[in-house]
Structure formats: structure tokens, C-alpha cells
């Protein structure tokens, strides 16, 4: 089953559009075991309120893909959720292919890539691996941080029409043409979510990070057209992660 169908089915079943960013602050490498236990205990407490879990360097660097993270991905699947690797692939095609093969071999259902690299010898090999293994690809479109506009917000000349447009609009159109499984647009920029939604409609779902810790708001992101909310510190760093996830889930149910 295609990744986007899978995550949608889980979201409906669990009545949640929360993608948990399972991120923890830096720990000394000798504390790796406690990091793994922490990740397991957050997952254990929070999984009923999620549709997916997103991993980042926070766990892959200290725990390694095979062994540590692989175990957590298995746990995510046991809970009936999907696992996304936030590796923001951004290299030449031959390297991207190896990155994608390793992460999919770890068990990830989808990974995040950066469309700035272009198609030929960039995204193409990643899409080929994903198609062969029936996994997903989510493309960055407008990031959530303050400096995002320097790249994603640039005014460019559309190579096909010769008209001026914004980089993120061109990326949204690319995601549509490539049948990507999703795009990332920061919850900190609800107006951008709206514009991207105008391009994508219901065809490609918008994943929106930046809720809470980065200042983005749940309601405005969802109202603008975000389909899934990526939430990390507001849940993982909360005194009661399950309660925090449950509160956020309430909004995504409406
Ligand atoms: P938090 O809710 O703690 O801010 O975490 C957001 C997560 O989403 C982090 O893993 C971050 O790397 C990721 N992310 C983001 O915040 N903005 C983007 O534009 C793209 C991301 O992947």
C-alpha cells in the first residue's frame, strides 16, 4: 500500500493527525542506553494519540540506524503507526540512493528529501528506490525556521512559463508532478500553507512542523490546509507527554 494511503488510514483509525518528532536533547554518547529507554517510554505513553513517528539525527547519530533505531522503528510498527526518517536528503544522486536504501532497510516507511537538488542525478534515484520498495517520499517546500525565506521564499523565473514565481510555489508544483507523498510547510507560516494548499488541494498532503516550541499554532496551520502536524518538544519535553499529545489530538479530530 502506498505510504500516503497508509498514513491516512491510520490517521482516521486513531483519530489523530499528529506525527511525533521523537527528538531528545544531546546526551553524552555513554548515556546511549538511557536515551533508548527514554525513547521507548515516550513511545509507549504517547502512541495511542499519533498516526506516525518521525525520527531525526537526534536518535540516529547516538543509537545508529541498525540496532538502536531499527528497534524503535519496529516498535512504531507494532503500535500500528508508520515511521518517517527526517534525513532531508540533499546530495548527488549516487549518494542519495545509498542513503535511501539504508533508511528503507532500517524499516522506515518514508523519508524526507530536499527538492533544491533537482531531479536528474538528484531526486530521481531516491524516487526510483522508493517506487521499487513501495515507500514514501516527502519533499521540503517551505521550512519553519526564521531564515527559511532566504531559500524557499526566493522569487524565481519559472523555467517552463518564463514567469516570476516563488521558489516554494515551484516546489509545490514539482511535488504534485512527481506524485510525492507529502510536502513540508512550516506551521510558523500559515499564509504559505494556504498558498501551497491552493496548488496541491487534497492531492498531496501538507505536513506541518513548528507547532508550539517554534511559535506555530495548531488551529491556524490546520485552517490553512495542513493535514498532519509534526510535533516534537511540546510533547517529548512535556511533563506528561501523553496528556500533551492528547490535548493536541483533540484539535486534529475536529
Ligand atoms: P519541534 O516540535 O520540537 O520544534 O520539532 C520539529 C521537528 O520537525 C524537528 O525534528 C525538526 O528538525 C523538524 N522540522 C522543522 O522543525 N521544520 C522544518 O521546516 C522541517 C523539519 O523537518
CSV table of C-alpha atoms and ligand atoms in Angstrom, one decimal:
chain,number,residue,atom,x,y,z
A,1,UNK,CA,0.0,0.0,0.0
A,2,UNK,CA,1.3,3.5,-0.8
A,3,UNK,CA,2.6,5.4,2.1
A,4,UNK,CA,0.1,8.2,1.8
A,5,UNK,CA,-2.8,5.8,1.8
A,6,UNK,CA,-1.3,4.0,4.9
A,7,UNK,CA,-0.8,7.1,7.0
A,8,UNK,CA,-4.3,8.4,6.0
A,9,UNK,CA,-5.9,5.1,7.1
A,10,UNK,CA,-4.0,5.2,10.4
A,11,UNK,CA,-4.9,8.9,11.0
A,12,UNK,CA,-8.6,8.0,10.6
A,13,UNK,CA,-8.5,4.9,12.7
A,14,UNK,CA,-6.6,6.7,15.5
A,15,UNK,CA,-8.4,9.9,15.0
A,16,UNK,CA,-5.1,11.7,15.1
A,17,UNK,CA,-3.1,13.8,12.6
A,18,UNK,CA,-0.1,14.0,14.9
A,19,UNK,CA,3.3,13.0,13.6
A,20,UNK,CA,5.5,12.8,16.7
A,21,UNK,CA,9.0,14.1,16.3
A,22,UNK,CA,10.9,11.8,18.6
A,23,UNK,CA,13.7,14.2,19.3
A,24,UNK,CA,15.7,14.5,22.5
A,25,UNK,CA,18.4,16.9,23.6
A,26,UNK,CA,22.1,16.0,23.3
A,27,UNK,CA,23.3,13.2,25.6
A,28,UNK,CA,26.8,12.1,26.2
A,29,UNK,CA,27.4,9.0,24.0
A,30,UNK,CA,28.0,6.9,27.1
A,31,UNK,CA,24.4,7.6,28.0
A,32,UNK,CA,23.1,6.0,24.9
A,33,UNK,CA,21.2,3.2,26.7
A,34,UNK,CA,19.2,5.7,28.7
A,35,UNK,CA,18.3,7.6,25.5
A,36,UNK,CA,16.9,4.4,24.0
A,37,UNK,CA,14.9,3.7,27.2
A,38,UNK,CA,13.6,7.3,27.2
A,39,UNK,CA,12.5,7.0,23.5
A,40,UNK,CA,10.8,3.7,24.3
A,41,UNK,CA,9.0,5.1,27.2
A,42,UNK,CA,7.7,8.2,25.4
A,43,UNK,CA,6.5,6.0,22.5
A,44,UNK,CA,4.8,3.7,24.9
A,45,UNK,CA,2.9,6.5,26.6
A,46,UNK,CA,2.1,8.5,23.5
A,47,UNK,CA,1.4,6.1,20.7
A,48,UNK,CA,-2.4,6.0,21.1
A,49,UNK,CA,-2.6,9.7,20.1
A,50,UNK,CA,-0.5,9.5,16.9
A,51,UNK,CA,-0.6,8.5,13.3
A,52,UNK,CA,3.2,8.5,12.7
A,53,UNK,CA,6.6,8.9,14.3
A,54,UNK,CA,9.4,11.0,12.7
A,55,UNK,CA,13.0,10.3,13.5
A,56,UNK,CA,15.9,12.7,13.1
A,57,UNK,CA,19.6,12.8,13.8
A,58,UNK,CA,18.8,13.1,17.5
A,59,UNK,CA,18.4,9.3,17.6
A,60,UNK,CA,20.2,8.0,14.5
A,61,UNK,CA,23.5,9.6,15.5
A,62,UNK,CA,23.8,8.2,19.0
A,63,UNK,CA,21.9,4.9,18.5
A,64,UNK,CA,22.8,4.0,15.0
A,65,UNK,CA,20.3,3.0,12.3
A,66,UNK,CA,20.7,-0.7,12.8
A,67,UNK,CA,20.4,-2.0,16.3
A,68,UNK,CA,19.0,1.1,18.2
A,69,UNK,CA,16.8,3.0,15.7
A,70,UNK,CA,15.7,-0.2,13.9
A,71,UNK,CA,14.3,-1.5,17.2
A,72,UNK,CA,12.3,1.7,17.7
A,73,UNK,CA,11.0,1.6,14.2
A,74,UNK,CA,9.8,-2.0,14.8
A,75,UNK,CA,8.1,-0.7,18.0
A,76,UNK,CA,6.4,2.0,15.9
A,77,UNK,CA,5.1,-0.6,13.5
A,78,UNK,CA,4.0,-2.8,16.4
A,79,UNK,CA,1.9,0.1,17.6
A,80,UNK,CA,0.2,0.3,14.2
A,81,UNK,CA,1.9,3.5,13.2
A,82,UNK,CA,4.3,4.5,10.3
A,83,UNK,CA,7.8,5.7,10.7
A,84,UNK,CA,9.3,8.7,8.8
A,85,UNK,CA,13.1,9.4,8.6
A,86,UNK,CA,13.8,13.1,8.6
A,87,UNK,CA,17.2,12.9,6.8
A,88,UNK,CA,16.4,15.8,4.4
A,89,UNK,CA,18.4,14.1,1.6
A,90,UNK,CA,20.3,16.7,-0.2
A,91,UNK,CA,23.3,15.2,-2.1
A,92,UNK,CA,24.2,13.9,-5.5
A,93,UNK,CA,22.1,11.0,-6.8
A,94,UNK,CA,24.6,8.2,-6.2
A,95,UNK,CA,24.9,9.2,-2.6
A,96,UNK,CA,21.2,9.8,-2.2
A,97,UNK,CA,20.5,6.3,-3.5
A,98,UNK,CA,22.7,4.7,-0.8
A,99,UNK,CA,21.1,7.0,1.9
A,100,UNK,CA,17.6,5.9,0.8
A,101,UNK,CA,18.5,2.2,0.6
A,102,UNK,CA,19.9,2.2,4.2
A,103,UNK,CA,17.0,4.1,5.7
A,104,UNK,CA,14.4,2.0,4.0
A,105,UNK,CA,16.4,-1.1,5.1
A,106,UNK,CA,16.1,0.2,8.6
A,107,UNK,CA,12.3,-0.2,8.2
A,108,UNK,CA,11.3,3.4,7.5
A,109,UNK,CA,8.1,3.9,5.6
A,110,UNK,CA,9.0,7.3,4.2
A,111,UNK,CA,11.9,9.7,4.1
A,112,UNK,CA,12.2,13.5,3.7
A,113,UNK,CA,14.2,15.0,0.8
A,114,UNK,CA,15.2,18.4,-0.3
A,115,UNK,CA,13.9,19.4,-3.8
A,116,UNK,CA,16.7,22.0,-4.1
A,117,UNK,CA,18.9,19.3,-5.6
A,118,UNK,CA,16.7,19.0,-8.7
A,119,UNK,CA,15.5,15.8,-10.5
A,120,UNK,CA,18.3,14.4,-12.7
A,121,UNK,CA,21.1,12.9,-10.5
A,122,UNK,CA,19.3,14.4,-7.5
A,123,UNK,CA,15.8,13.3,-6.6
A,124,UNK,CA,15.4,10.7,-9.4
A,125,UNK,CA,17.4,7.9,-7.7
A,126,UNK,CA,15.5,8.4,-4.5
A,127,UNK,CA,12.2,8.1,-6.2
A,128,UNK,CA,13.3,5.0,-8.1
A,129,UNK,CA,14.3,3.3,-4.8
A,130,UNK,CA,11.1,4.4,-3.1
A,131,UNK,CA,9.0,3.1,-6.0
A,132,UNK,CA,10.8,-0.2,-6.1
A,133,UNK,CA,10.3,-0.7,-2.3
A,134,UNK,CA,6.9,0.9,-2.2
A,135,UNK,CA,7.9,3.5,0.3
A,136,UNK,CA,7.2,7.2,0.6
A,137,UNK,CA,9.0,10.5,-0.1
A,138,UNK,CA,8.1,13.8,1.5
A,139,UNK,CA,9.6,17.0,0.0
A,140,UNK,CA,10.5,20.1,1.9
A,141,UNK,CA,8.6,23.1,0.5
A,142,UNK,CA,8.8,25.9,3.0
A,143,UNK,CA,10.7,25.3,6.3
A,144,UNK,CA,9.6,26.6,9.6
A,145,UNK,CA,12.6,28.5,10.8
A,146,UNK,CA,13.2,32.2,10.6
A,147,UNK,CA,15.7,32.1,7.8
A,148,UNK,CA,13.5,29.8,5.6
A,149,UNK,CA,12.6,32.7,3.3
A,150,UNK,CA,16.2,33.1,2.1
A,151,UNK,CA,16.0,29.9,0.1
A,152,UNK,CA,12.4,28.7,-0.1
A,153,UNK,CA,11.0,32.2,-0.3
A,154,UNK,CA,13.1,33.5,-3.2
A,155,UNK,CA,11.5,34.9,-6.3
A,156,UNK,CA,12.5,32.8,-9.3
A,157,UNK,CA,11.7,32.6,-13.0
A,158,UNK,CA,9.6,29.5,-13.8
A,159,UNK,CA,11.7,27.6,-16.3
A,160,UNK,CA,8.6,26.4,-18.2
A,161,UNK,CA,6.4,29.6,-18.3
A,162,UNK,CA,9.2,32.2,-18.0
A,163,UNK,CA,7.0,33.9,-15.4
A,164,UNK,CA,8.1,35.1,-11.9
A,165,UNK,CA,7.1,32.9,-9.1
A,166,UNK,CA,8.2,31.9,-5.6
A,167,UNK,CA,10.5,29.0,-5.0
A,168,UNK,CA,8.1,27.3,-2.7
A,169,UNK,CA,5.3,27.5,-5.2
A,170,UNK,CA,7.6,25.9,-7.8
A,171,UNK,CA,8.4,23.2,-5.2
A,172,UNK,CA,4.7,22.6,-4.6
A,173,UNK,CA,4.1,22.2,-8.3
A,174,UNK,CA,7.1,19.8,-8.5
A,175,UNK,CA,5.7,17.7,-5.6
A,176,UNK,CA,2.4,17.5,-7.4
A,177,UNK,CA,4.0,16.5,-10.7
A,178,UNK,CA,6.3,13.9,-9.0
A,179,UNK,CA,3.3,12.5,-7.0
A,180,UNK,CA,5.3,13.0,-3.8
A,181,UNK,CA,3.6,11.5,-0.7
A,182,UNK,CA,3.7,14.8,1.1
A,183,UNK,CA,5.3,18.2,1.4
A,184,UNK,CA,6.6,20.1,4.5
A,185,UNK,CA,5.4,23.6,5.1
A,186,UNK,CA,6.1,25.3,8.5
A,187,UNK,CA,3.2,26.0,10.8
A,188,UNK,CA,5.0,29.2,11.6
A,189,UNK,CA,3.9,30.4,8.1
A,190,UNK,CA,0.2,29.7,7.8
A,191,UNK,CA,-0.2,32.0,4.8
A,192,UNK,CA,2.4,29.8,3.0
A,193,UNK,CA,0.5,26.7,3.9
A,194,UNK,CA,-2.6,28.3,2.3
A,195,UNK,CA,-0.8,29.2,-0.9
A,196,UNK,CA,0.7,25.7,-1.1
A,197,UNK,CA,-2.7,24.1,-0.4
A,198,UNK,CA,-4.1,26.1,-3.3
A,199,UNK,CA,-1.6,24.4,-5.6
A,200,UNK,CA,-1.9,20.9,-4.1
A,201,UNK,CA,-5.5,20.7,-2.9
A,202,UNK,CA,-6.2,17.2,-1.5
A,203,UNK,CA,-3.7,15.5,-3.9
A,204,UNK,CA,-0.6,15.9,-1.8
A,205,UNK,CA,-0.9,16.2,1.9
A,206,UNK,CA,0.9,19.0,3.8
A,207,UNK,CA,2.9,18.0,6.9
A,208,UNK,CA,3.5,21.0,9.1
A,209,UNK,CA,6.2,21.3,11.8
A,210,UNK,CA,6.8,24.2,14.1
A,211,UNK,CA,3.9,23.9,16.4
A,212,UNK,CA,4.5,25.1,20.0
A,213,UNK,CA,8.2,25.4,20.6
A,214,UNK,CA,8.8,27.3,17.4
A,215,UNK,CA,5.7,29.5,17.8
A,216,UNK,CA,3.4,27.9,15.2
A,217,UNK,CA,-0.3,27.4,16.2
A,218,UNK,CA,-2.3,24.3,15.7
A,219,UNK,CA,-5.5,26.0,14.6
A,220,UNK,CA,-4.1,28.3,12.1
A,221,UNK,CA,-2.0,25.6,10.5
A,222,UNK,CA,-5.0,23.2,10.2
A,223,UNK,CA,-7.3,26.0,8.9
A,224,UNK,CA,-4.7,26.9,6.3
A,225,UNK,CA,-4.7,23.4,4.9
A,226,UNK,CA,-2.2,21.3,6.9
A,227,UNK,CA,-3.2,17.7,7.0
A,228,UNK,CA,-0.6,16.4,9.5
A,229,UNK,CA,1.1,18.3,12.4
A,230,UNK,CA,4.7,17.4,13.2
A,231,UNK,CA,5.2,17.9,16.9
A,232,UNK,CA,8.3,17.3,18.9
A,233,UNK,CA,9.3,19.3,22.0
A,234,UNK,CA,5.8,20.2,23.0
A,235,UNK,CA,5.1,16.5,23.6
A,236,UNK,CA,8.5,14.9,24.2
A,237,UNK,CA,9.6,17.7,26.6
A,238,UNK,CA,6.3,18.0,28.4
A,239,UNK,CA,6.0,16.9,32.0
A,240,UNK,CA,3.2,14.5,30.8
A,241,UNK,CA,3.8,13.7,27.2
A,242,UNK,CA,0.7,11.6,26.9
A,243,UNK,CA,-1.5,14.4,28.2
A,244,UNK,CA,0.1,16.9,25.9
A,245,UNK,CA,-0.4,14.6,22.9
A,246,UNK,CA,-4.0,14.0,23.9
A,247,UNK,CA,-4.6,17.8,24.1
A,248,UNK,CA,-3.2,18.3,20.6
A,249,UNK,CA,-5.0,15.3,19.2
A,250,UNK,CA,-8.3,17.0,20.3
A,251,UNK,CA,-7.7,19.8,17.8
A,252,UNK,CA,-6.8,17.5,14.9
A,253,UNK,CA,-10.0,15.5,15.5
A,254,UNK,CA,-12.3,18.4,14.8
B,1,LIG,P1,9.7,20.7,17.5
B,1,LIG,O1,8.2,20.5,17.5
B,1,LIG,O2,10.4,20.3,18.7
B,1,LIG,O3,10.1,22.1,17.1
B,1,LIG,O4,10.3,19.7,16.3
B,1,LIG,C1,10.1,19.9,15.0
B,1,LIG,C2,10.7,18.8,14.2
B,1,LIG,O5,10.5,19.0,12.8
B,1,LIG,C3,12.2,18.7,14.3
B,1,LIG,O6,12.6,17.3,14.2
B,1,LIG,C4,12.7,19.5,13.1
B,1,LIG,O7,14.0,19.1,12.7
B,1,LIG,C5,11.7,19.2,12.1
B,1,LIG,N1,11.5,20.2,11.0
B,1,LIG,C6,11.1,21.5,11.4
B,1,LIG,O8,11.0,21.8,12.6
B,1,LIG,N2,10.9,22.4,10.4
B,1,LIG,C7,11.0,22.2,9.1
B,1,LIG,O9,10.8,23.0,8.3
B,1,LIG,C8,11.3,20.8,8.7
B,1,LIG,C9,11.5,19.9,9.7
B,1,LIG,O10,11.8,18.6,9.4
